[in-house]
Coordinates of C-alpha atoms and ligand atoms in Angstrom, one line a residue:
M1474 CA -168.1 82.3 149.5
S1475 CA -168.1 86.0 149.0
D1476 CA -171.1 87.9 150.1
E1477 CA -172.4 88.7 146.7
N1478 CA -172.5 84.9 145.9
Q1479 CA -174.1 84.0 149.1
L1480 CA -177.1 81.7 148.3
A1481 CA -178.1 80.5 151.7
T1482 CA -179.2 82.6 154.5
G1483 CA -176.3 83.6 156.7
E1484 CA -177.3 81.6 159.9
K1485 CA -176.8 77.8 159.8
S1486 CA -180.0 76.0 160.6
I1487 CA -180.5 72.3 161.3
I1488 CA -183.2 70.1 159.6
P1489 CA -183.9 67.0 161.8
M1490 CA -184.1 63.7 159.7
A1491 CA -184.9 60.3 160.5
A1492 CA -181.6 58.5 161.3
D1493 CA -182.7 54.9 160.5
V1494 CA -181.1 53.2 157.5
P1495 CA -181.5 49.6 156.3
V1496 CA -178.6 47.3 156.6
S1497 CA -178.3 46.0 153.0
Y1498 CA -175.1 44.1 153.1
D1499 CA -172.5 42.4 155.3
A1500 CA -169.0 41.2 154.7
D1501 CA -165.9 40.2 156.5
V1502 CA -163.9 43.1 155.0
V1503 CA -165.4 46.3 153.9
V1504 CA -163.2 48.8 151.9
V1505 CA -164.0 52.3 151.3
G1506 CA -162.5 53.6 148.0
A1507 CA -161.0 51.5 145.2
G1508 CA -158.0 53.4 144.3
P1509 CA -154.7 51.5 144.2
S1510 CA -154.7 50.8 147.8
G1511 CA -158.4 50.0 148.3
F1512 CA -158.3 47.9 145.1
A1513 CA -155.2 45.9 146.3
A1514 CA -156.5 45.5 149.8
A1515 CA -159.9 44.1 148.6
L1516 CA -158.2 41.9 146.1
K1517 CA -155.7 40.4 148.5
S1518 CA -158.2 39.8 151.3
A1519 CA -160.7 38.3 148.9
R1520 CA -158.0 35.9 147.6
M1521 CA -157.3 34.9 151.1
G1522 CA -160.9 33.7 151.4
A1523 CA -162.5 36.7 153.2
S1524 CA -165.9 38.1 151.9
V1525 CA -165.2 41.6 150.7
I1526 CA -167.2 44.6 149.7
V1527 CA -165.7 47.6 148.2
V1528 CA -167.6 51.0 147.7
E1529 CA -166.3 53.3 145.2
K1530 CA -167.8 56.6 144.4
L1531 CA -166.6 56.6 140.7
D1532 CA -167.3 54.1 138.0
A1533 CA -164.0 52.1 138.0
P1534 CA -161.2 51.2 140.5
G1535 CA -157.9 52.9 140.1
G1536 CA -158.5 56.3 141.7
V1537 CA -156.0 58.9 140.5
H1538 CA -154.5 56.5 138.2
T1539 CA -157.5 55.6 136.2
S1540 CA -160.2 58.1 136.9
G1541 CA -157.6 60.7 137.5
L1542 CA -155.7 59.9 134.3
Q1543 CA -152.2 59.4 136.0
G1544 CA -151.1 56.4 133.9
H1545 CA -147.7 56.2 135.0
A1546 CA -146.5 52.6 134.5
S1547 CA -143.3 50.7 135.4
E1548 CA -141.8 47.4 135.4
G1549 CA -143.4 46.7 138.8
I1550 CA -142.2 46.4 142.3
G1551 CA -143.6 42.9 142.9
G1552 CA -146.9 41.5 144.2
I1553 CA -150.1 43.0 143.0
H1554 CA -148.5 46.0 141.5
T1555 CA -146.4 43.8 139.0
E1556 CA -149.5 41.6 138.3
L1557 CA -151.3 44.8 137.3
M1558 CA -148.6 46.0 134.9
E1559 CA -148.7 42.5 133.3
R1560 CA -152.3 42.4 133.0
F1561 CA -152.4 45.8 131.5
D1562 CA -149.6 44.7 129.1
A1563 CA -151.5 41.6 128.1
H1564 CA -154.5 43.8 127.3
G1565 CA -152.4 46.1 125.1
Y1566 CA -152.7 49.1 127.3
I1567 CA -149.0 49.9 128.1
Y1568 CA -147.5 52.5 125.9
R1569 CA -143.8 52.9 125.5
A1570 CA -142.3 56.2 124.5
D1571 CA -138.5 56.3 124.0
N1572 CA -135.8 58.0 121.8
T1573 CA -137.1 56.4 118.7
S1574 CA -140.7 57.5 119.1
H1575 CA -139.8 60.8 120.8
A1576 CA -136.5 62.2 119.4
D1577 CA -135.5 65.4 121.3
W1578 CA -137.7 64.8 124.1
A1579 CA -135.1 63.9 126.8
G1580 CA -134.0 67.3 128.2
N1581 CA -137.0 69.1 126.7
P1582 CA -138.1 71.7 129.4
L1583 CA -141.7 70.9 128.7
S1584 CA -141.3 67.3 129.6
H1585 CA -142.9 66.5 133.0
Y1586 CA -140.5 63.6 133.7
E1587 CA -137.6 63.9 131.2
R1588 CA -136.8 67.6 131.6
K1589 CA -133.8 67.0 134.0
K1590 CA -132.1 64.7 131.5
S1591 CA -129.6 65.9 128.9
P1592 CA -130.7 66.2 125.4
G1593 CA -130.1 62.9 123.6
D1594 CA -130.1 60.9 126.7
D1595 CA -131.7 57.5 126.5
F1596 CA -135.1 57.3 128.2
I1597 CA -138.0 54.9 128.3
R1598 CA -141.3 56.1 129.6
L1599 CA -144.0 53.7 130.3
S1600 CA -147.6 54.6 130.7
F1601 CA -151.0 52.7 130.8
N1602 CA -154.1 53.7 129.2
P1603 CA -156.2 54.8 132.2
E1604 CA -159.6 54.1 130.7
G1605 CA -158.9 50.6 129.6
S1606 CA -156.8 49.7 132.7
G1607 CA -159.8 50.8 134.9
S1608 CA -161.9 48.0 133.2
V1609 CA -159.1 45.4 133.8
M1610 CA -158.9 46.3 137.5
S1611 CA -162.7 46.0 137.6
Q1612 CA -162.4 42.4 136.1
M1613 CA -159.7 41.4 138.6
L1614 CA -162.1 42.3 141.5
D1615 CA -164.8 40.3 139.8
E1616 CA -162.4 37.3 139.4
A1617 CA -161.5 37.3 143.0
G1618 CA -165.1 37.4 144.1
V1619 CA -165.0 40.9 145.5
F1620 CA -168.4 42.5 145.6
A1621 CA -167.8 46.1 144.2
L1622 CA -170.4 48.8 144.3
Y1623 CA -169.6 51.5 141.9
D1624 CA -171.3 54.9 141.9
T1625 CA -171.6 54.4 145.7
R1626 CA -170.4 57.1 148.0
F1627 CA -169.5 56.5 151.7
V1628 CA -171.0 59.2 153.8
D1629 CA -170.9 58.2 157.4
C1630 CA -170.0 55.3 159.9
I1631 CA -171.5 54.0 163.0
V1632 CA -169.0 53.5 165.9
D1633 CA -169.8 51.3 168.9
P1634 CA -167.9 52.6 172.1
G1635 CA -165.5 49.9 173.4
N1636 CA -163.6 49.6 176.6
G1637 CA -160.7 51.5 175.0
D1638 CA -160.9 52.0 171.3
G1639 CA -164.2 52.3 169.5
H1640 CA -165.3 49.6 167.1
I1641 CA -167.0 50.3 163.6
R1642 CA -170.1 48.5 163.3
A1643 CA -171.2 49.7 159.9
I1644 CA -170.5 52.3 157.2
V1645 CA -173.4 54.3 155.6
V1646 CA -173.3 54.8 151.9
E1647 CA -175.6 56.2 149.1
N1648 CA -176.2 55.2 145.6
N1649 CA -179.2 54.9 143.3
S1650 CA -180.8 52.5 145.8
G1651 CA -180.8 55.3 148.4
R1652 CA -179.0 55.5 151.6
F1653 CA -178.1 52.2 153.5
A1654 CA -175.6 50.6 155.8
I1655 CA -173.0 47.8 155.2
T1656 CA -171.9 45.9 158.3
G1657 CA -168.6 44.2 158.6
R1658 CA -165.8 42.9 160.8
I1659 CA -162.8 44.8 159.4
F1660 CA -162.9 48.1 157.6
I1661 CA -160.2 49.5 155.3
E1662 CA -159.5 53.1 154.7
G1663 CA -158.9 53.5 150.9
S1664 CA -160.4 56.9 150.3
G1665 CA -157.0 58.6 149.7
T1666 CA -158.0 61.3 152.0
G1667 CA -158.7 59.7 155.4
Q1668 CA -162.3 60.3 155.1
L1669 CA -163.5 56.9 156.7
A1670 CA -160.9 57.4 159.6
A1671 CA -162.0 61.0 160.2
S1672 CA -165.5 60.0 160.2
A1673 CA -165.0 57.1 162.7
G1674 CA -163.3 59.6 165.1
V1675 CA -159.6 58.9 164.4
P1676 CA -157.5 62.1 165.1
Y1677 CA -155.8 63.4 162.0
I1678 CA -153.8 66.4 160.8
S1679 CA -155.4 68.4 158.0
G1680 CA -153.6 68.8 154.6
G1681 CA -151.0 71.6 155.0
G1682 CA -150.5 70.9 158.7
G1683 CA -147.1 71.8 159.7
Q1684 CA -145.6 72.6 156.2
P1685 CA -143.1 75.3 156.7
D1686 CA -142.6 75.8 152.9
T1687 CA -146.1 77.1 152.4
A1688 CA -146.2 79.3 155.5
Q1689 CA -143.5 81.6 154.3
W1690 CA -145.7 84.4 153.0
D1691 CA -148.3 84.8 155.7
G1692 CA -147.9 82.0 158.2
V1693 CA -150.8 80.0 156.6
H1694 CA -149.9 76.5 156.1
R1695 CA -151.3 75.5 152.8
P1696 CA -151.6 72.0 151.6
V1697 CA -149.5 70.7 148.7
P1698 CA -152.0 71.6 145.9
G1699 CA -154.1 68.9 144.2
G1700 CA -154.3 68.6 140.5
L1701 CA -156.4 67.8 137.4
L1702 CA -154.8 65.8 134.7
W1703 CA -156.0 65.8 131.1
T1704 CA -154.9 64.5 127.7
M1705 CA -154.3 66.0 124.3
H1706 CA -154.4 63.8 121.2
G1707 CA -153.0 64.6 117.7
V1708 CA -149.9 66.6 118.9
D1709 CA -147.1 66.9 116.3
L1710 CA -144.0 66.6 118.4
P1711 CA -141.4 67.3 115.7
S1712 CA -143.2 70.7 114.8
L1713 CA -143.3 71.6 118.4
V1714 CA -139.5 70.8 118.8
R1715 CA -138.8 72.7 115.6
H1716 CA -140.5 75.8 116.9
Q1717 CA -138.6 75.6 120.4
Q1718 CA -135.4 75.4 118.4
Q1719 CA -135.8 77.8 115.6
A1720 CA -137.6 80.5 117.7
D1721 CA -135.3 80.0 120.6
D1722 CA -138.4 79.5 122.7
P1723 CA -137.6 76.3 124.7
L1724 CA -140.2 77.2 127.5
L1725 CA -142.7 78.7 125.1
Q1726 CA -142.3 81.9 127.0
K1727 CA -142.5 84.0 123.7
V1728 CA -145.7 82.5 122.5
I1729 CA -147.1 82.8 126.1
A1730 CA -146.2 86.4 126.2
E1731 CA -147.9 87.0 122.9
A1732 CA -151.0 85.2 123.9
R1733 CA -151.0 87.0 127.4
A1734 CA -150.7 90.4 125.5
A1735 CA -153.7 89.4 123.3
G1736 CA -155.8 88.5 126.5
D1737 CA -155.7 84.7 125.5
I1738 CA -154.1 83.5 128.7
P1739 CA -156.1 83.8 132.0
E1740 CA -154.3 85.0 135.1
G1741 CA -153.1 81.8 136.9
L1742 CA -152.2 79.7 133.9
Y1743 CA -148.5 79.5 133.5
R1744 CA -148.0 81.5 136.7
P1745 CA -144.1 81.9 136.8
T1746 CA -144.0 82.3 140.6
M1747 CA -146.6 82.6 143.4
Q1748 CA -146.7 85.9 145.2
G1749 CA -143.0 86.2 144.2
A1750 CA -141.9 83.1 145.9
H1751 CA -140.7 79.8 144.3
I1752 CA -142.3 76.9 146.2
Y1753 CA -140.5 73.5 146.5
A1754 CA -137.8 74.8 144.4
S1755 CA -138.5 74.2 140.7
M1756 CA -140.9 71.4 141.3
Y1757 CA -143.8 70.9 138.9
I1758 CA -146.3 71.8 141.5
G1759 CA -145.7 75.4 140.7
H1760 CA -146.5 74.7 137.1
P1761 CA -144.4 77.5 135.6
T1762 CA -145.1 76.4 132.0
L1763 CA -146.6 73.8 129.9
D1764 CA -146.1 70.5 131.4
M1765 CA -146.6 67.2 129.4
S1766 CA -145.7 63.5 129.1
P1767 CA -146.3 61.0 126.3
M1768 CA -149.2 58.7 127.0
S1769 CA -151.4 55.9 125.5
A1770 CA -150.4 56.4 121.9
D1771 CA -148.2 58.3 119.4
G1772 CA -149.2 62.1 119.5
S1773 CA -151.0 61.7 122.8
Y1774 CA -149.9 63.6 125.9
C1775 CA -150.8 63.8 129.5
L1776 CA -151.0 67.6 130.8
W1777 CA -151.0 68.9 134.3
Q1778 CA -153.1 71.6 136.0
N1779 CA -152.4 72.3 139.5
V1780 CA -154.5 74.3 142.1
P1781 CA -152.8 77.7 142.7
Y1782 CA -151.1 77.6 146.2
E1783 CA -152.5 81.0 147.2
L1784 CA -156.0 79.7 147.3
N1785 CA -155.3 77.3 150.1
L1786 CA -158.0 74.9 149.0
H1787 CA -158.8 71.8 151.1
M1788 CA -160.8 69.8 148.6
D1789 CA -161.0 66.7 150.7
E1790 CA -162.7 68.6 153.7
S1791 CA -164.8 71.2 152.0
G1792 CA -167.2 70.5 149.1
E1793 CA -167.1 74.2 148.2
D1794 CA -163.4 74.2 148.0
N1795 CA -163.6 71.1 145.8
S1796 CA -166.1 72.8 143.5
T1797 CA -163.9 76.0 143.3
A1798 CA -160.9 73.8 142.3
T1799 CA -162.9 71.9 139.7
R1800 CA -164.5 75.0 138.1
L1801 CA -161.1 76.8 138.0
L1802 CA -158.9 73.9 136.8
R1803 CA -161.5 73.1 134.0
S1804 CA -161.4 76.6 132.9
Y1805 CA -157.6 76.5 132.8
V1806 CA -157.8 73.2 130.7
D1807 CA -160.1 75.0 128.2
A1808 CA -157.8 78.1 128.1
E1809 CA -154.7 76.1 127.8
A1810 CA -156.1 73.9 125.0
R1811 CA -157.3 77.0 123.0
F1812 CA -153.9 78.7 123.6
L1813 CA -152.0 75.7 122.4
R1814 CA -154.0 75.2 119.2
K1815 CA -153.9 78.9 118.4
Y1816 CA -150.3 79.8 119.1
V1817 CA -148.0 76.8 119.4
P1818 CA -146.8 75.0 116.2
G1819 CA -147.5 71.2 116.6
F1820 CA -150.8 71.7 118.3
D1821 CA -152.8 73.0 115.3
N1822 CA -154.6 69.8 114.9
A1823 CA -154.5 68.6 118.5
R1824 CA -157.6 68.2 120.7
I1825 CA -158.6 67.5 124.2
G1826 CA -158.9 63.7 124.8
S1827 CA -160.1 63.3 128.2
I1828 CA -160.2 65.4 131.5
G1829 CA -159.8 63.6 134.9
R1830 CA -163.0 62.9 136.4
Y1831 CA -162.0 64.7 139.6
V1832 CA -159.3 67.1 141.0
G1833 CA -156.8 64.7 142.8
V1834 CA -155.9 65.6 146.4
R1835 CA -152.1 65.4 147.1
D1836 CA -152.2 66.3 150.7
G1837 CA -155.4 65.4 152.4
R1838 CA -156.1 64.3 156.0
H1839 CA -153.3 62.4 157.7
P1840 CA -154.8 60.1 160.2
I1841 CA -152.8 59.5 163.4
G1842 CA -151.9 55.9 163.9
E1843 CA -150.1 53.9 166.6
H1844 CA -146.9 55.1 165.0
V1845 CA -146.6 58.2 162.9
F1846 CA -143.8 57.7 160.5
T1847 CA -141.7 61.0 160.4
I1848 CA -138.8 62.3 158.5
D1849 CA -136.5 61.4 161.3
D1850 CA -137.5 57.9 161.0
A1851 CA -136.0 57.9 157.5
R1852 CA -133.1 60.2 158.3
N1853 CA -132.0 57.8 161.2
G1854 CA -132.8 54.6 159.3
H1855 CA -135.1 53.6 162.1
R1856 CA -135.7 49.8 162.2
F1857 CA -138.9 48.5 163.5
R1858 CA -139.7 45.1 165.3
D1859 CA -143.0 45.1 163.3
A1860 CA -141.6 46.1 160.0
V1861 CA -144.0 45.2 157.1
T1862 CA -141.5 46.0 154.4
H1863 CA -138.0 45.1 153.7
P1864 CA -135.7 48.1 154.0
M1865 CA -136.4 50.4 151.0
K1866 CA -134.1 53.0 149.7
K1867 CA -135.7 56.3 148.4
L1868 CA -134.8 59.7 147.4
F1869 CA -136.4 62.4 149.8
F1870 CA -136.6 65.6 147.7
W1871 CA -137.4 67.6 150.9
D1872 CA -133.9 66.8 151.9
T1873 CA -132.3 67.7 148.5
Y1874 CA -132.7 64.3 147.1
T1875 CA -130.9 62.5 149.9
P1876 CA -131.2 58.7 149.6
Y1877 CA -132.5 57.2 153.0
E1878 CA -133.0 53.6 153.7
F1879 CA -136.0 52.8 155.9
E1880 CA -138.7 50.3 156.8
V1881 CA -142.5 50.8 157.4
P1882 CA -143.9 49.5 160.7
Y1883 CA -147.3 47.8 160.9
R1884 CA -148.4 50.4 163.5
C1885 CA -148.7 53.0 160.7
F1886 CA -151.7 50.9 159.5
L1887 CA -153.3 51.0 162.9
P1888 CA -155.3 54.2 163.6
K1889 CA -155.7 55.5 167.2
K1890 CA -159.1 55.2 168.8
I1891 CA -160.5 52.4 166.6
D1892 CA -159.9 48.8 166.9
N1893 CA -161.2 47.3 163.5
L1894 CA -159.8 49.8 160.9
L1895 CA -156.7 49.5 158.8
L1896 CA -155.3 52.5 157.1
A1897 CA -153.6 52.2 153.6
G1898 CA -152.4 54.2 150.6
A1899 CA -152.3 57.9 150.9
S1900 CA -154.1 57.6 154.3
L1901 CA -151.4 55.8 156.1
S1902 CA -150.1 57.2 159.4
F1903 CA -147.2 59.2 158.0
S1904 CA -146.3 62.9 158.4
Y1905 CA -147.1 65.0 155.4
E1906 CA -143.7 65.2 154.0
T1907 CA -142.8 61.6 154.3
I1908 CA -146.1 60.3 152.7
F1909 CA -145.8 62.9 150.0
M1910 CA -142.2 62.1 149.1
V1911 CA -142.1 58.5 149.2
M1912 CA -145.1 56.3 150.0
R1913 CA -147.9 57.9 148.3
N1914 CA -147.1 56.9 144.7
F1915 CA -148.9 54.2 142.7
P1916 CA -146.5 51.3 143.3
W1917 CA -146.3 52.0 147.1
T1918 CA -149.9 52.7 147.6
T1919 CA -150.7 49.4 145.8
L1920 CA -148.2 47.7 148.1
T1921 CA -149.5 49.2 151.4
G1922 CA -153.1 48.3 150.2
E1923 CA -151.9 44.8 149.7
I1924 CA -150.5 44.6 153.1
A1925 CA -153.6 46.0 154.6
G1926 CA -155.6 43.4 152.7
Y1927 CA -153.2 40.6 153.9
A1928 CA -153.5 41.9 157.5
A1929 CA -157.4 41.9 157.1
G1930 CA -157.4 38.4 155.7
R1931 CA -155.1 37.0 158.5
C1932 CA -157.4 38.6 161.1
I1933 CA -160.5 37.1 159.5
E1934 CA -158.8 33.8 159.6
K1935 CA -157.6 34.1 163.2
K1936 CA -160.8 35.8 164.3
I1937 CA -158.8 38.7 165.8
G1938 CA -158.7 42.5 165.4
P1939 CA -156.0 44.2 163.5
K1940 CA -154.5 45.4 166.7
E1941 CA -154.1 41.8 168.0
L1942 CA -152.2 40.6 164.9
E1943 CA -148.5 40.1 165.7
W1944 CA -146.4 41.3 162.7
T1945 CA -143.0 39.6 162.8
S1946 CA -141.5 39.6 159.5
P1947 CA -141.6 41.7 156.4
Y1948 CA -144.2 41.2 153.7
G1949 CA -142.7 39.9 150.5
P1950 CA -144.2 40.4 147.1
G1951 CA -147.2 38.2 146.7
G1952 CA -147.5 37.6 150.4
Ligands
FAD3329 C1 -152.7 65.3 140.8 C2 -151.9 64.1 141.3 C3 -150.8 63.7 140.6 C4 -150.1 62.5 141.0 N1 -149.1 62.1 140.3 C5 -148.5 60.9 140.5 C6 -147.5 60.4 139.8 O1 -147.0 60.9 138.7 N2 -147.0 59.1 140.0 C7 -147.5 58.4 141.1 O2 -147.0 57.2 141.3 N3 -148.3 58.9 141.9 C8 -148.9 60.1 141.6 N4 -149.9 60.7 142.5 C9 -150.0 60.0 143.8 C10 -150.9 58.8 143.7 O3 -151.7 58.9 142.6 C11 -151.9 58.8 144.9 O4 -151.4 59.3 146.0 C12 -152.5 57.4 145.1 O5 -153.4 57.2 143.9 C13 -153.0 57.1 146.3 O6 -153.8 55.9 146.3 P1 -155.1 55.7 147.2 O7 -155.6 54.4 146.8 O8 -154.7 56.0 148.7 O9 -156.0 56.9 146.9 P2 -156.7 57.3 145.5 O10 -156.0 57.0 144.2 O11 -157.0 58.8 145.7 O12 -158.1 56.5 145.5 C14 -159.2 56.9 146.4 C15 -160.4 56.1 145.8 O13 -161.4 56.4 146.8 C16 -162.5 56.8 146.1 N5 -163.2 57.5 147.1 C17 -162.9 58.7 147.8 N6 -163.8 59.1 148.6 C18 -164.9 58.2 148.6 C19 -166.1 58.0 149.3 N7 -166.6 59.0 150.1 N8 -166.9 57.0 148.9 C20 -166.4 56.1 148.0 N9 -165.3 56.1 147.3 C21 -164.5 57.2 147.6 C22 -162.1 57.7 145.0 O14 -163.1 57.8 144.0 C23 -160.8 56.9 144.5 O15 -161.2 56.0 143.6 C24 -150.5 61.8 142.1 C25 -151.6 62.2 142.8 C26 -152.3 63.4 142.5 C27 -153.5 63.8 143.2

């Protein structure tokens, strides 16, 4: 915070408070966060017969993919992920865009996903309606008997010292009932940012740690920036495409220049480069221009706003950084919407649909587990005796989209220093580039949540801790 904005007195002081909190609930499995990973973990362990409580600070499960408006759908990779796609479809929430509904969209440089295709290429883009799908996920938790507490924020945890590792006795949460504790046998990290693990004393690497790409200007390791997604309804795609072609303005650079000259584009919106450097090649993180993808209905599009790299904001670890990102990105959304309506044909009658409920973190804390999966594990095709997955082939864009085939070991779910916590989703014990490249997306975070839920369910059945569970064969879809 700059000096002129300083609201508090300079010196930090401490106000002692009564530490006692009532224990309001107890469960076999306690999950923090109901994003894809926490959701799948809660669902799986409840289906295996465990009593399960999940605490979610927002009003629905799904995390980035519902509350954050990232409704990217697919055929499904099996297990709970496929079940989700089928349920969303059965509720009429899957929207399909293709050449018929979106002529001239393949190869359009404004397309977030189809820009690399050649004009006229076939494409199918599936998306789910984030709002409706969040309600479906909530119903699925109810059906499985999961006790979900929404608008409930995890704030702390109580750890008993053990002989070696510590043992989480309870988490402390806050909601309309006040501050209270939830005790449990096994806890699952589903916050997407390693918040529970960090609070329990698990060592971690902060977002940005070790990233050479972002340190090239001044040695500062900046996290891969988070982003705010939003939707616009009422876009007339044929008019937009006509403008791009007739004005020879495929990237809208002409209208952007016009608007910028008129003072209608704030600094930072449509930044072409950052401090003269292209980061992650031409990746969308740099957000050089308008960036959109068809979603939910004809004429509706999802748009991306990303945190400027330069600001080096750690939204997961600093409430002030989070507020800065939220204020800034909402102002960009407002400016972008006004620019589009005023200057870009096809947007004349468009309007903002929704804005994500929070700025999503792409590169939060990376908890350290009994194994940290690194890029060399992928490059060397490392095989693990405790593999939880069958070998998966994925493109690693850090290595110029080289396909590597790799397995994930169970030890990536087991954090150091705590004996009754399982990691999942974006908080798995992976190095920043491997989690970002391959394991952090919706299908895989759902899968790793399901695996964590399966492990928790087995441990409850066997009355053992996660580190005592022998993992001998890969987990197939559906367990
Ligand atoms: C901007 C952005 C764009 C992305 N784009 C794509 C994409 O195009 N395709 C794709 O597949 N993936 C995409 N991802 C990645 C993917 O969405 C996430 O990595 C994935 O959602 C991680 O799942 P998760 O369950 O670990 O965490 P999250 O989805 O982050 O869910 C965490 C949940 O925990 C809750 N929570 C957090 N803290 C607390 C607390 N203290 N108390 C209670 N609840 C808490 C949150 O509200 C949230 O519901 C994107 C991510 C971001 C940030």
